[in-house]
mmCIF file of C-alpha atoms in Angstrom:
data_model
loop_
_atom_site.group_PDB
_atom_site.id
_atom_site.type_symbol
_atom_site.label_atom_id
_atom_site.label_comp_id
_atom_site.label_asym_id
_atom_site.label_seq_id
_atom_site.Cartn_x
_atom_site.Cartn_y
_atom_site.Cartn_z
ATOM 1 C CA UNK A 1 21.484 106.311 -6.268
ATOM 2 C CA UNK A 2 19.982 103.369 -6.879
ATOM 3 C CA UNK A 3 17.486 103.435 -9.563
ATOM 4 C CA UNK A 4 15.624 99.792 -8.816
ATOM 5 C CA UNK A 5 14.609 97.971 -5.860
ATOM 6 C CA UNK A 6 14.279 94.399 -4.900
ATOM 7 C CA UNK A 7 11.931 93.388 -2.561
ATOM 8 C CA UNK A 8 11.287 89.828 -1.412
ATOM 9 C CA UNK A 9 8.179 89.318 0.214
ATOM 10 C CA UNK A 10 6.899 86.062 2.104
ATOM 11 C CA UNK A 11 3.886 84.293 3.023
ATOM 12 C CA UNK A 12 2.638 80.698 5.268
ATOM 13 C CA UNK A 13 0.073 79.374 6.003
ATOM 14 C CA UNK A 14 -0.732 76.870 7.837
ATOM 15 C CA UNK A 15 -3.775 74.085 8.049
ATOM 16 C CA UNK A 16 -4.603 70.582 8.583
ATOM 17 C CA UNK A 17 -3.904 69.001 5.135
ATOM 18 C CA UNK A 18 -1.446 70.056 2.089
ATOM 19 C CA UNK A 19 -4.388 70.766 -0.091
ATOM 20 C CA UNK A 20 -5.370 73.553 2.380
ATOM 21 C CA UNK A 21 -2.792 75.066 3.522
ATOM 22 C CA UNK A 22 -1.484 75.979 -0.522
ATOM 23 C CA UNK A 23 -5.572 77.212 -0.874
ATOM 24 C CA UNK A 24 -4.508 78.906 2.041
ATOM 25 C CA UNK A 25 -1.327 80.115 0.846
ATOM 26 C CA UNK A 26 -3.100 81.278 -3.045
ATOM 27 C CA UNK A 27 -5.287 83.130 -1.590
ATOM 28 C CA UNK A 28 -2.622 85.097 0.063
ATOM 29 C CA UNK A 29 -0.954 85.503 -2.209
ATOM 30 C CA UNK A 30 -3.637 86.687 -4.761
ATOM 31 C CA UNK A 31 -4.191 89.529 -1.876
ATOM 32 C CA UNK A 32 -0.615 90.852 -1.690
ATOM 33 C CA UNK A 33 -0.542 91.182 -4.915
ATOM 34 C CA UNK A 34 -3.914 92.541 -5.030
ATOM 35 C CA UNK A 35 -2.989 95.287 -2.960
ATOM 36 C CA UNK A 36 0.521 95.362 -4.993
ATOM 37 C CA UNK A 37 -1.838 96.037 -8.180
ATOM 38 C CA UNK A 38 -3.649 98.850 -6.415
ATOM 39 C CA UNK A 39 -0.550 100.687 -6.764
ATOM 40 C CA UNK A 40 -0.089 100.463 -9.708
ATOM 41 C CA UNK A 41 2.498 97.333 -9.349
ATOM 42 C CA UNK A 42 2.491 95.598 -12.692
ATOM 43 C CA UNK A 43 3.184 91.599 -12.795
ATOM 44 C CA UNK A 44 5.329 91.204 -14.525
ATOM 45 C CA UNK A 45 7.593 93.458 -11.992
ATOM 46 C CA UNK A 46 6.678 89.928 -9.323
ATOM 47 C CA UNK A 47 8.194 86.784 -9.743
ATOM 48 C CA UNK A 48 7.985 83.738 -7.623
ATOM 49 C CA UNK A 49 10.867 83.300 -5.674
ATOM 50 C CA UNK A 50 9.958 79.808 -4.049
ATOM 51 C CA UNK A 51 7.361 77.801 -3.018
ATOM 52 C CA UNK A 52 7.426 74.807 -0.181
ATOM 53 C CA UNK A 53 4.879 72.543 1.195
ATOM 54 C CA UNK A 54 6.142 70.479 4.105
ATOM 55 C CA UNK A 55 4.388 69.129 7.249
ATOM 56 C CA UNK A 56 3.756 70.692 10.730
ATOM 57 C CA UNK A 57 5.554 68.008 13.288
ATOM 58 C CA UNK A 58 5.523 68.589 16.981
ATOM 59 C CA UNK A 59 7.155 66.933 19.765
ATOM 60 C CA UNK A 60 5.282 65.070 22.005
ATOM 61 C CA UNK A 61 7.641 65.184 24.939
ATOM 62 C CA UNK A 62 5.748 62.308 26.710
ATOM 63 C CA UNK A 63 5.130 59.612 23.528
ATOM 64 C CA UNK A 64 8.999 60.399 23.303
ATOM 65 C CA UNK A 65 7.669 60.683 19.298
ATOM 66 C CA UNK A 66 6.794 63.521 16.476
ATOM 67 C CA UNK A 67 2.937 64.092 15.851
ATOM 68 C CA UNK A 68 1.766 65.535 12.873
ATOM 69 C CA UNK A 69 -0.454 68.472 13.384
ATOM 70 C CA UNK A 70 -0.757 69.820 9.748
ATOM 71 C CA UNK A 71 1.019 71.338 6.414
ATOM 72 C CA UNK A 72 2.664 74.292 6.080
ATOM 73 C CA UNK A 73 2.944 76.124 3.092
ATOM 74 C CA UNK A 74 5.040 78.945 1.893
ATOM 75 C CA UNK A 75 5.996 81.027 -0.652
ATOM 76 C CA UNK A 76 8.566 83.672 -0.839
ATOM 77 C CA UNK A 77 7.889 86.633 -4.154
ATOM 78 C CA UNK A 78 10.328 88.855 -5.441
ATOM 79 C CA UNK A 79 8.967 92.297 -6.231
ATOM 80 C CA UNK A 80 11.330 94.424 -9.112
ATOM 81 C CA UNK A 81 10.400 98.283 -9.086
ATOM 82 C CA UNK A 82 12.248 101.345 -10.509
ATOM 83 C CA UNK A 83 10.140 103.258 -8.179
ATOM 84 C CA UNK A 84 12.942 103.365 -5.148
ATOM 85 C CA UNK A 85 10.825 105.934 -2.955
ATOM 86 C CA UNK A 86 7.929 104.561 -2.783
ATOM 87 C CA UNK A 87 8.992 101.009 -1.791
ATOM 88 C CA UNK A 88 7.697 101.713 2.135
ATOM 89 C CA UNK A 89 5.044 102.287 0.214
ATOM 90 C CA UNK A 90 4.836 98.570 -1.555
ATOM 91 C CA UNK A 91 6.021 97.037 1.668
ATOM 92 C CA UNK A 92 3.063 98.220 4.203
ATOM 93 C CA UNK A 93 0.465 97.370 1.746
ATOM 94 C CA UNK A 94 1.889 93.803 1.522
ATOM 95 C CA UNK A 95 2.069 93.075 5.265
ATOM 96 C CA UNK A 96 -1.281 94.760 5.557
ATOM 97 C CA UNK A 97 -2.000 92.183 2.957
ATOM 98 C CA UNK A 98 -0.649 89.576 4.716
ATOM 99 C CA UNK A 99 2.690 88.871 3.532
ATOM 100 C CA UNK A 100 4.143 87.164 7.055
ATOM 101 C CA UNK A 101 8.156 88.215 6.034
ATOM 102 C CA UNK A 102 10.126 90.626 4.476
ATOM 103 C CA UNK A 103 12.739 89.184 4.001
ATOM 104 C CA UNK A 104 15.333 91.293 2.070
ATOM 105 C CA UNK A 105 15.197 94.165 0.658
ATOM 106 C CA UNK A 106 18.119 95.469 -2.326
ATOM 107 C CA UNK A 107 18.605 98.767 -3.521
ATOM 108 C CA UNK A 108 21.050 98.834 -6.716
ATOM 109 C CA UNK A 109 21.896 100.073 -10.049
ATOM 110 C CA UNK A 110 19.500 98.216 -13.216
ATOM 111 C CA UNK A 111 21.562 96.206 -15.638
ATOM 112 C CA UNK A 112 21.930 99.507 -18.838
ATOM 113 C CA UNK A 113 22.932 102.464 -15.403
ATOM 114 C CA UNK A 114 24.973 99.412 -14.406
ATOM 115 C CA UNK A 115 26.413 99.268 -17.746
ATOM 116 C CA UNK A 116 26.786 103.580 -17.748
ATOM 117 C CA UNK A 117 28.768 102.984 -14.506
ATOM 118 C CA UNK A 118 30.993 101.039 -15.325
ATOM 119 C CA UNK A 119 31.608 102.557 -18.805
ATOM 120 C CA UNK A 120 32.507 105.406 -17.662
ATOM 121 C CA UNK A 121 34.713 104.195 -14.807
ATOM 122 C CA UNK A 122 36.485 102.564 -17.272
ATOM 123 C CA UNK A 123 36.694 105.765 -19.645
ATOM 124 C CA UNK A 124 37.650 107.422 -16.200
ATOM 125 C CA UNK A 125 40.853 104.759 -15.733
ATOM 126 C CA UNK A 126 41.791 105.091 -18.955
ATOM 127 C CA UNK A 127 42.127 108.384 -19.025
ATOM 128 C CA UNK A 128 44.354 108.271 -15.523
ATOM 129 C CA UNK A 129 46.470 105.838 -16.935
ATOM 130 C CA UNK A 130 47.408 107.860 -19.880
ATOM 131 C CA UNK A 131 48.324 110.872 -18.080
ATOM 132 C CA UNK A 132 50.700 108.310 -15.687
ATOM 133 C CA UNK A 133 51.960 106.036 -18.681
ATOM 134 C CA UNK A 134 53.129 110.256 -20.396
ATOM 135 C CA UNK A 135 54.350 111.196 -16.639
ATOM 136 C CA UNK A 136 56.248 107.938 -16.360
ATOM 137 C CA UNK A 137 57.859 108.329 -19.831
ATOM 138 C CA UNK A 138 58.851 112.148 -20.056
ATOM 139 C CA UNK A 139 60.379 111.939 -16.171
ATOM 140 C CA UNK A 140 62.755 109.518 -18.737
ATOM 141 C CA UNK A 141 63.041 111.658 -21.612
ATOM 142 C CA UNK A 142 61.182 109.542 -24.044
ATOM 143 C CA UNK A 143 57.848 110.232 -25.730
ATOM 144 C CA UNK A 144 54.583 108.248 -25.616
ATOM 145 C CA UNK A 145 53.770 105.958 -28.312
ATOM 146 C CA UNK A 146 51.083 104.182 -29.966
ATOM 147 C CA UNK A 147 49.097 102.546 -27.728
ATOM 148 C CA UNK A 148 50.310 98.584 -28.396
ATOM 149 C CA UNK A 149 47.748 96.301 -25.378
ATOM 150 C CA UNK A 150 45.385 97.024 -22.818
ATOM 151 C CA UNK A 151 43.976 95.289 -19.752
ATOM 152 C CA UNK A 152 42.000 95.493 -17.332
ATOM 153 C CA UNK A 153 42.147 93.077 -14.119
ATOM 154 C CA UNK A 154 39.829 93.205 -10.435
ATOM 155 C CA UNK A 155 40.990 92.590 -7.361
ATOM 156 C CA UNK A 156 38.778 91.768 -4.856
ATOM 157 C CA UNK A 157 39.572 91.520 -1.210
ATOM 158 C CA UNK A 158 37.577 89.202 1.236
ATOM 159 C CA UNK A 159 36.365 91.640 4.608
ATOM 160 C CA UNK A 160 38.366 90.641 7.558
ATOM 161 C CA UNK A 161 36.262 89.350 10.335
ATOM 162 C CA UNK A 162 37.157 90.149 13.946
ATOM 163 C CA UNK A 163 36.266 87.845 16.379
ATOM 164 C CA UNK A 164 35.874 90.384 19.500
ATOM 165 C CA UNK A 165 32.242 88.462 19.681
ATOM 166 C CA UNK A 166 33.381 84.590 20.191
ATOM 167 C CA UNK A 167 36.086 85.502 21.712
ATOM 168 C CA UNK A 168 35.200 87.824 24.414
ATOM 169 C CA UNK A 169 37.020 91.930 25.095
ATOM 170 C CA UNK A 170 39.692 91.045 27.222
ATOM 171 C CA UNK A 171 41.064 88.151 25.094
ATOM 172 C CA UNK A 172 40.791 90.497 21.931
ATOM 173 C CA UNK A 173 41.746 93.477 23.930
ATOM 174 C CA UNK A 174 45.336 91.080 24.324
ATOM 175 C CA UNK A 175 45.766 90.807 20.547
ATOM 176 C CA UNK A 176 44.380 94.256 19.698
ATOM 177 C CA UNK A 177 45.414 96.785 22.616
ATOM 178 C CA UNK A 178 42.838 99.712 21.186
ATOM 179 C CA UNK A 179 39.697 97.888 20.730
#
């Protein structure tokens, strides 16, 4: 079971100047941080993931040109918490305080828990390998000797993506009739 969550919150503000957009964004960020602090989130659990300020253009159809309408400032903040059950509460508070977007929520194992899980898996794999080696050696009438070498390997296979939506169902049926 996951013991930590990472939540990416974003906020964006528009204004007539870049400085005003930045100021509005800083105010929004402080409101979001204050709301999260009220729920017990510490500053060391929050980090800025990205920050952007850019011009906001609109296409003028009549004059066939871009017109500067102002500026946008946006940033993304990552919240890392061990309170996996509190993620919904944090999201509600952040959105109510001005976060315009929740870009991602990821539940995972913390580094210490991941290390424990990997250790347990490796020990189980070693025990299974020993059992297999004993079976193989006894099957040919010899005893298992001293271990001379151990290696670990990892294989990853890319997922198979079916192009059903791209091809259309009738064409896909010709290739894979059971779909």
